[in-house]
Amino acid sequence: MEAPFLTGKRKHLIDTLRKAGISNEIVLDAMLRVKRHLFVNDSAFMEHAYDNKAFQIGCGQTISAPYTVAFQSMLLDIKRGEKILEIGTGSGYQTAVLIELGAKVFSIERQKELYDKTKPLLQKLNYKAMLYYGDGYKGLPLEAPFNKIIVTAGAPYIPNELISQLKPNGIMIIPVGDGAEQKMKLVHKSLTGITTTEVGDFKFVPMLKNRQF
Ligand code: SAH
């Protein structure tokens, strides 16, 4: 049993997200079930775990702010059983939300230290995801195609490999930009090509290149 004040804080966070414009109750319900304080490993941040903020999670990386997680999850519009590729496992918080939404999640992390930390955490919490230590720019050709792809690091461009790993009628949500701020893009793949819509400004840590595995 968790302390009642944590349940209360989580409910309060969901109300904050609803007021901030997240209208999808399925996403809000999923987020009500995920104990974000268990993904914020530094005890100094614990009491702020249900603030609508990003936090450091080690290796210079961050757990995305709840609003960002809600926003990306809402745009993905997940149906039960869909195969989802996530780039940037990080703390595993977004992974857990996707699983609560009924997705079959494949997630890639490029930092070994985070991969080694998050894998046992998700297992312990009984979130069954396929986790990979690798390069998100390459996606997972052996597991493709995916219904949907979510990128949770700022990408300098939309990687072609990821587009090619989407099913026809698939969608990808990806923050694109070189600087500190990115444009969130929603990419639709049809049989004839792709269309891209810009849906807002966000701040992510950069999607890193040039690492040997
Ligand atoms: N979804 C995460 C957000 C983590 S921040 C969460 O909810 O906690 C972005 C993550 O992307 C970081 O963990 C970072 O190490 C990872 N990352 C950066 N470049 C990457 C790449 N090329 N491939 C895979 N992961 C990458």
mmCIF file of C-alpha atoms and ligand atoms in Angstrom:
data_model
loop_
_atom_site.group_PDB
_atom_site.id
_atom_site.type_symbol
_atom_site.label_atom_id
_atom_site.label_comp_id
_atom_site.label_asym_id
_atom_site.label_seq_id
_atom_site.Cartn_x
_atom_site.Cartn_y
_atom_site.Cartn_z
ATOM 1 C CA MET A 1 0.000 0.000 0.000
ATOM 2 C CA GLU A 2 1.363 3.425 -0.844
ATOM 3 C CA ALA A 3 1.004 6.405 1.457
ATOM 4 C CA PRO A 4 -2.378 8.141 0.871
ATOM 5 C CA PHE A 5 -0.664 11.488 0.288
ATOM 6 C CA LEU A 6 0.984 10.037 -2.834
ATOM 7 C CA THR A 7 -2.392 8.887 -4.216
ATOM 8 C CA GLY A 8 -3.714 12.371 -3.482
ATOM 9 C CA LYS A 9 -0.799 14.058 -5.217
ATOM 10 C CA ARG A 10 -1.262 11.844 -8.282
ATOM 11 C CA LYS A 11 -4.966 12.750 -8.492
ATOM 12 C CA HIS A 12 -4.027 16.396 -8.196
ATOM 13 C CA LEU A 13 -1.535 16.020 -11.053
ATOM 14 C CA ILE A 14 -4.248 14.501 -13.260
ATOM 15 C CA ASP A 15 -6.519 17.478 -12.508
ATOM 16 C CA THR A 16 -3.660 19.830 -13.418
ATOM 17 C CA LEU A 17 -3.186 18.029 -16.747
ATOM 18 C CA ARG A 18 -6.922 18.159 -17.470
ATOM 19 C CA LYS A 19 -6.939 21.918 -16.778
ATOM 20 C CA ALA A 20 -3.886 22.314 -19.008
ATOM 21 C CA GLY A 21 -5.889 20.895 -21.911
ATOM 22 C CA ILE A 22 -5.330 17.127 -21.855
ATOM 23 C CA SER A 23 -8.846 15.975 -22.658
ATOM 24 C CA ASN A 24 -8.313 12.279 -23.314
ATOM 25 C CA GLU A 25 -9.672 10.495 -20.232
ATOM 26 C CA ILE A 26 -8.132 7.168 -21.281
ATOM 27 C CA VAL A 27 -4.665 8.738 -21.150
ATOM 28 C CA LEU A 28 -5.442 10.519 -17.861
ATOM 29 C CA ASP A 29 -6.680 7.230 -16.353
ATOM 30 C CA ALA A 30 -3.525 5.433 -17.437
ATOM 31 C CA MET A 31 -1.406 8.167 -15.874
ATOM 32 C CA LEU A 32 -3.406 7.927 -12.656
ATOM 33 C CA ARG A 33 -2.271 4.309 -12.412
ATOM 34 C CA VAL A 34 1.480 4.916 -12.935
ATOM 35 C CA LYS A 35 3.419 5.708 -9.757
ATOM 36 C CA ARG A 36 5.750 8.366 -11.033
ATOM 37 C CA HIS A 37 7.530 8.648 -7.682
ATOM 38 C CA LEU A 38 8.997 5.190 -8.302
ATOM 39 C CA PHE A 39 10.628 6.456 -11.520
ATOM 40 C CA VAL A 40 12.186 9.513 -9.881
ATOM 41 C CA ASN A 41 15.106 7.799 -8.224
ATOM 42 C CA ASP A 42 16.694 10.714 -6.386
ATOM 43 C CA SER A 43 15.011 11.010 -2.997
ATOM 44 C CA ALA A 44 15.605 14.772 -3.098
ATOM 45 C CA PHE A 45 13.042 14.969 -5.931
ATOM 46 C CA MET A 46 10.637 12.434 -4.449
ATOM 47 C CA GLU A 47 8.258 14.900 -2.834
ATOM 48 C CA HIS A 48 8.017 16.758 -6.142
ATOM 49 C CA ALA A 49 7.399 13.586 -8.163
ATOM 50 C CA TYR A 50 3.844 14.664 -8.927
ATOM 51 C CA ASP A 51 4.701 18.215 -9.906
ATOM 52 C CA ASN A 52 4.257 18.843 -13.610
ATOM 53 C CA LYS A 53 8.020 19.030 -14.131
ATOM 54 C CA ALA A 54 10.906 17.220 -15.791
ATOM 55 C CA PHE A 55 13.696 15.884 -13.510
ATOM 56 C CA GLN A 56 17.274 14.722 -13.837
ATOM 57 C CA ILE A 57 17.516 10.929 -13.951
ATOM 58 C CA GLY A 58 21.302 10.575 -14.268
ATOM 59 C CA CYS A 59 23.640 10.569 -17.297
ATOM 60 C CA GLY A 60 22.497 14.152 -17.974
ATOM 61 C CA GLN A 61 19.058 12.842 -18.992
ATOM 62 C CA THR A 62 15.570 13.694 -17.790
ATOM 63 C CA ILE A 63 12.217 12.092 -17.090
ATOM 64 C CA SER A 64 9.814 14.078 -19.281
ATOM 65 C CA ALA A 65 7.292 16.394 -17.632
ATOM 66 C CA PRO A 66 3.879 14.726 -17.138
ATOM 67 C CA TYR A 67 2.232 17.200 -19.529
ATOM 68 C CA THR A 68 4.662 16.162 -22.270
ATOM 69 C CA VAL A 69 4.029 12.460 -21.593
ATOM 70 C CA ALA A 70 0.263 13.070 -21.641
ATOM 71 C CA PHE A 71 0.462 15.154 -24.822
ATOM 72 C CA GLN A 72 2.538 12.633 -26.758
ATOM 73 C CA SER A 73 0.407 9.726 -25.496
ATOM 74 C CA MET A 74 -2.794 11.529 -26.479
ATOM 75 C CA LEU A 75 -1.557 12.114 -30.029
ATOM 76 C CA LEU A 76 -0.490 8.485 -30.371
ATOM 77 C CA ASP A 77 -4.107 7.458 -29.695
ATOM 78 C CA ILE A 78 -3.122 3.922 -28.745
ATOM 79 C CA LYS A 79 -5.451 0.980 -29.331
ATOM 80 C CA ARG A 80 -5.037 -2.145 -27.250
ATOM 81 C CA GLY A 81 -2.426 -4.554 -28.653
ATOM 82 C CA GLU A 82 -0.751 -2.038 -30.954
ATOM 83 C CA LYS A 83 2.967 -2.419 -31.460
ATOM 84 C CA ILE A 84 4.742 0.749 -30.392
ATOM 85 C CA LEU A 85 8.396 1.693 -30.768
ATOM 86 C CA GLU A 86 9.705 4.173 -28.205
ATOM 87 C CA ILE A 87 13.037 5.930 -28.707
ATOM 88 C CA GLY A 88 14.584 6.970 -25.375
ATOM 89 C CA THR A 89 13.506 4.624 -22.564
ATOM 90 C CA GLY A 90 15.074 6.912 -19.954
ATOM 91 C CA SER A 91 13.409 6.376 -16.584
ATOM 92 C CA GLY A 92 10.782 4.046 -18.081
ATOM 93 C CA TYR A 93 7.909 6.335 -17.032
ATOM 94 C CA GLN A 94 6.583 6.916 -20.555
ATOM 95 C CA THR A 95 7.068 3.197 -21.257
ATOM 96 C CA ALA A 96 4.853 2.368 -18.263
ATOM 97 C CA VAL A 97 2.145 4.788 -19.435
ATOM 98 C CA LEU A 98 2.155 3.196 -22.908
ATOM 99 C CA ILE A 99 1.801 -0.268 -21.356
ATOM 100 C CA GLU A 100 -1.094 0.951 -19.173
ATOM 101 C CA LEU A 101 -2.722 2.079 -22.442
ATOM 102 C CA GLY A 102 -2.554 -1.515 -23.699
ATOM 103 C CA ALA A 103 0.410 -1.138 -26.061
ATOM 104 C CA LYS A 104 3.007 -3.768 -26.790
ATOM 105 C CA VAL A 105 6.099 -1.623 -26.246
ATOM 106 C CA PHE A 106 9.565 -1.936 -27.780
ATOM 107 C CA SER A 107 11.868 0.710 -26.335
ATOM 108 C CA ILE A 108 15.459 1.693 -27.140
ATOM 109 C CA GLU A 109 17.910 3.480 -24.843
ATOM 110 C CA ARG A 110 21.411 4.491 -25.862
ATOM 111 C CA GLN A 111 22.867 5.019 -22.385
ATOM 112 C CA LYS A 112 23.939 1.684 -20.923
ATOM 113 C CA GLU A 113 23.702 2.971 -17.368
ATOM 114 C CA LEU A 114 20.068 3.983 -17.793
ATOM 115 C CA TYR A 115 19.208 0.783 -19.653
ATOM 116 C CA ASP A 116 20.759 -1.246 -16.795
ATOM 117 C CA LYS A 117 18.821 0.733 -14.199
ATOM 118 C CA THR A 118 15.438 0.906 -15.909
ATOM 119 C CA LYS A 119 15.180 -2.695 -17.097
ATOM 120 C CA PRO A 120 15.015 -4.229 -13.584
ATOM 121 C CA LEU A 121 12.765 -1.393 -12.356
ATOM 122 C CA LEU A 122 10.121 -2.052 -15.034
ATOM 123 C CA GLN A 123 10.380 -5.786 -14.359
ATOM 124 C CA LYS A 124 9.928 -5.245 -10.637
ATOM 125 C CA LEU A 125 6.838 -3.123 -11.262
ATOM 126 C CA ASN A 126 5.519 -5.822 -13.608
ATOM 127 C CA TYR A 127 5.582 -3.627 -16.713
ATOM 128 C CA LYS A 128 6.438 -6.019 -19.525
ATOM 129 C CA ALA A 129 8.318 -4.157 -22.244
ATOM 130 C CA MET A 130 10.884 -5.276 -24.795
ATOM 131 C CA LEU A 131 13.889 -3.142 -23.880
ATOM 132 C CA TYR A 132 16.957 -2.634 -26.055
ATOM 133 C CA TYR A 133 20.296 -0.970 -25.515
ATOM 134 C CA GLY A 134 20.981 0.525 -28.927
ATOM 135 C CA ASP A 135 20.714 3.432 -31.322
ATOM 136 C CA GLY A 136 17.302 4.957 -31.789
ATOM 137 C CA TYR A 137 18.254 6.420 -35.190
ATOM 138 C CA LYS A 138 18.332 2.866 -36.508
ATOM 139 C CA GLY A 139 15.080 1.759 -34.889
ATOM 140 C CA LEU A 140 14.510 -1.987 -34.652
ATOM 141 C CA PRO A 141 14.472 -3.417 -38.174
ATOM 142 C CA LEU A 142 14.046 -6.981 -36.883
ATOM 143 C CA GLU A 143 10.843 -6.113 -35.013
ATOM 144 C CA ALA A 144 9.392 -3.704 -37.611
ATOM 145 C CA PRO A 145 6.857 -2.702 -38.768
ATOM 146 C CA PHE A 146 5.239 -0.788 -35.915
ATOM 147 C CA ASN A 147 1.779 0.750 -35.683
ATOM 148 C CA LYS A 148 3.224 3.841 -34.060
ATOM 149 C CA ILE A 149 6.541 5.373 -33.012
ATOM 150 C CA ILE A 150 7.204 7.830 -30.188
ATOM 151 C CA VAL A 151 10.511 9.674 -29.949
ATOM 152 C CA THR A 152 11.237 11.160 -26.507
ATOM 153 C CA ALA A 153 14.503 12.969 -27.298
ATOM 154 C CA GLY A 154 14.965 16.055 -29.496
ATOM 155 C CA ALA A 155 15.854 14.859 -33.007
ATOM 156 C CA PRO A 156 17.764 17.105 -35.438
ATOM 157 C CA TYR A 157 15.656 15.633 -38.282
ATOM 158 C CA ILE A 158 13.115 12.866 -38.870
ATOM 159 C CA PRO A 159 15.154 9.680 -39.384
ATOM 160 C CA ASN A 160 14.234 7.825 -42.585
ATOM 161 C CA GLU A 161 14.879 4.474 -40.933
ATOM 162 C CA LEU A 162 12.090 5.188 -38.474
ATOM 163 C CA ILE A 163 9.637 6.176 -41.200
ATOM 164 C CA SER A 164 10.411 2.980 -43.062
ATOM 165 C CA GLN A 165 9.653 0.963 -39.919
ATOM 166 C CA LEU A 166 6.114 2.369 -39.659
ATOM 167 C CA LYS A 167 3.158 0.391 -40.994
ATOM 168 C CA PRO A 168 1.082 2.057 -43.711
ATOM 169 C CA ASN A 169 -1.352 4.385 -41.901
ATOM 170 C CA GLY A 170 1.072 4.421 -39.001
ATOM 171 C CA ILE A 171 1.960 7.560 -37.085
ATOM 172 C CA MET A 172 5.064 8.899 -35.402
ATOM 173 C CA ILE A 173 5.279 11.670 -32.812
ATOM 174 C CA ILE A 174 8.709 13.278 -32.718
ATOM 175 C CA PRO A 175 10.181 16.521 -31.345
ATOM 176 C CA VAL A 176 12.358 17.990 -34.099
ATOM 177 C CA GLY A 177 14.983 20.703 -33.691
ATOM 178 C CA ASP A 178 18.691 21.238 -33.100
ATOM 179 C CA GLY A 179 18.507 23.787 -30.308
ATOM 180 C CA ALA A 180 17.136 23.763 -26.778
ATOM 181 C CA GLU A 181 13.560 23.826 -28.079
ATOM 182 C CA GLN A 182 11.907 21.560 -30.615
ATOM 183 C CA LYS A 183 8.752 21.540 -32.708
ATOM 184 C CA MET A 184 6.612 18.536 -31.917
ATOM 185 C CA LYS A 185 5.719 16.867 -35.210
ATOM 186 C CA LEU A 186 3.019 14.364 -35.947
ATOM 187 C CA VAL A 187 3.945 12.281 -38.972
ATOM 188 C CA HIS A 188 1.321 10.245 -40.838
ATOM 189 C CA LYS A 189 2.461 7.563 -43.242
ATOM 190 C CA SER A 190 0.095 6.630 -46.038
ATOM 191 C CA LEU A 191 0.553 4.402 -49.066
ATOM 192 C CA THR A 192 1.470 7.460 -51.113
ATOM 193 C CA GLY A 193 3.897 9.212 -48.755
ATOM 194 C CA ILE A 194 4.074 11.081 -45.482
ATOM 195 C CA THR A 195 2.371 14.196 -44.176
ATOM 196 C CA THR A 196 3.722 16.152 -41.236
ATOM 197 C CA THR A 197 1.808 18.429 -38.876
ATOM 198 C CA GLU A 198 3.378 20.721 -36.266
ATOM 199 C CA VAL A 199 1.611 20.514 -32.929
ATOM 200 C CA GLY A 200 3.579 22.684 -30.486
ATOM 201 C CA ASP A 201 6.904 23.662 -28.923
ATOM 202 C CA PHE A 202 8.643 21.430 -26.379
ATOM 203 C CA LYS A 203 12.026 21.027 -24.692
ATOM 204 C CA PHE A 204 13.784 17.668 -24.759
ATOM 205 C CA VAL A 205 17.349 16.508 -24.210
ATOM 206 C CA PRO A 206 18.974 15.894 -27.605
ATOM 207 C CA MET A 207 18.760 12.598 -29.454
ATOM 208 C CA LEU A 208 22.429 11.660 -29.571
ATOM 209 C CA LYS A 209 24.446 10.357 -32.498
ATOM 210 C CA ASN A 210 27.835 8.793 -33.050
ATOM 211 C CA ARG A 211 28.032 6.219 -30.347
ATOM 212 C CA GLN A 212 29.577 2.813 -30.839
ATOM 213 C CA PHE A 213 27.741 -0.248 -29.542
HETATM 214 N N1 SAH B 1 10.807 8.605 -22.113
HETATM 215 C C1 SAH B 1 11.754 9.022 -21.100
HETATM 216 C C2 SAH B 1 12.382 10.354 -21.467
HETATM 217 C C3 SAH B 1 13.846 10.289 -21.294
HETATM 218 S S1 SAH B 1 14.791 11.643 -21.909
HETATM 219 C C4 SAH B 1 11.125 9.057 -19.737
HETATM 220 O O1 SAH B 1 9.897 9.027 -19.625
HETATM 221 O O2 SAH B 1 11.846 9.076 -18.747
HETATM 222 C C5 SAH B 1 15.386 11.025 -23.457
HETATM 223 C C6 SAH B 1 16.113 9.700 -23.428
HETATM 224 O O3 SAH B 1 16.545 9.429 -24.775
HETATM 225 C C7 SAH B 1 17.381 9.697 -22.575
HETATM 226 O O4 SAH B 1 17.312 8.630 -21.668
HETATM 227 C C8 SAH B 1 18.509 9.506 -23.586
HETATM 228 O O5 SAH B 1 19.607 8.781 -23.089
HETATM 229 C C9 SAH B 1 17.798 8.789 -24.717
HETATM 230 N N2 SAH B 1 18.457 8.916 -26.021
HETATM 231 C C10 SAH B 1 19.153 9.974 -26.532
HETATM 232 N N3 SAH B 1 19.602 9.714 -27.775
HETATM 233 C C11 SAH B 1 19.167 8.444 -28.071
HETATM 234 C C12 SAH B 1 19.326 7.603 -29.208
HETATM 235 N N4 SAH B 1 20.013 7.975 -30.284
HETATM 236 N N5 SAH B 1 18.752 6.373 -29.167
HETATM 237 C C13 SAH B 1 18.038 5.952 -28.067
HETATM 238 N N6 SAH B 1 17.875 6.712 -26.958
HETATM 239 C C14 SAH B 1 18.432 7.944 -26.947
#
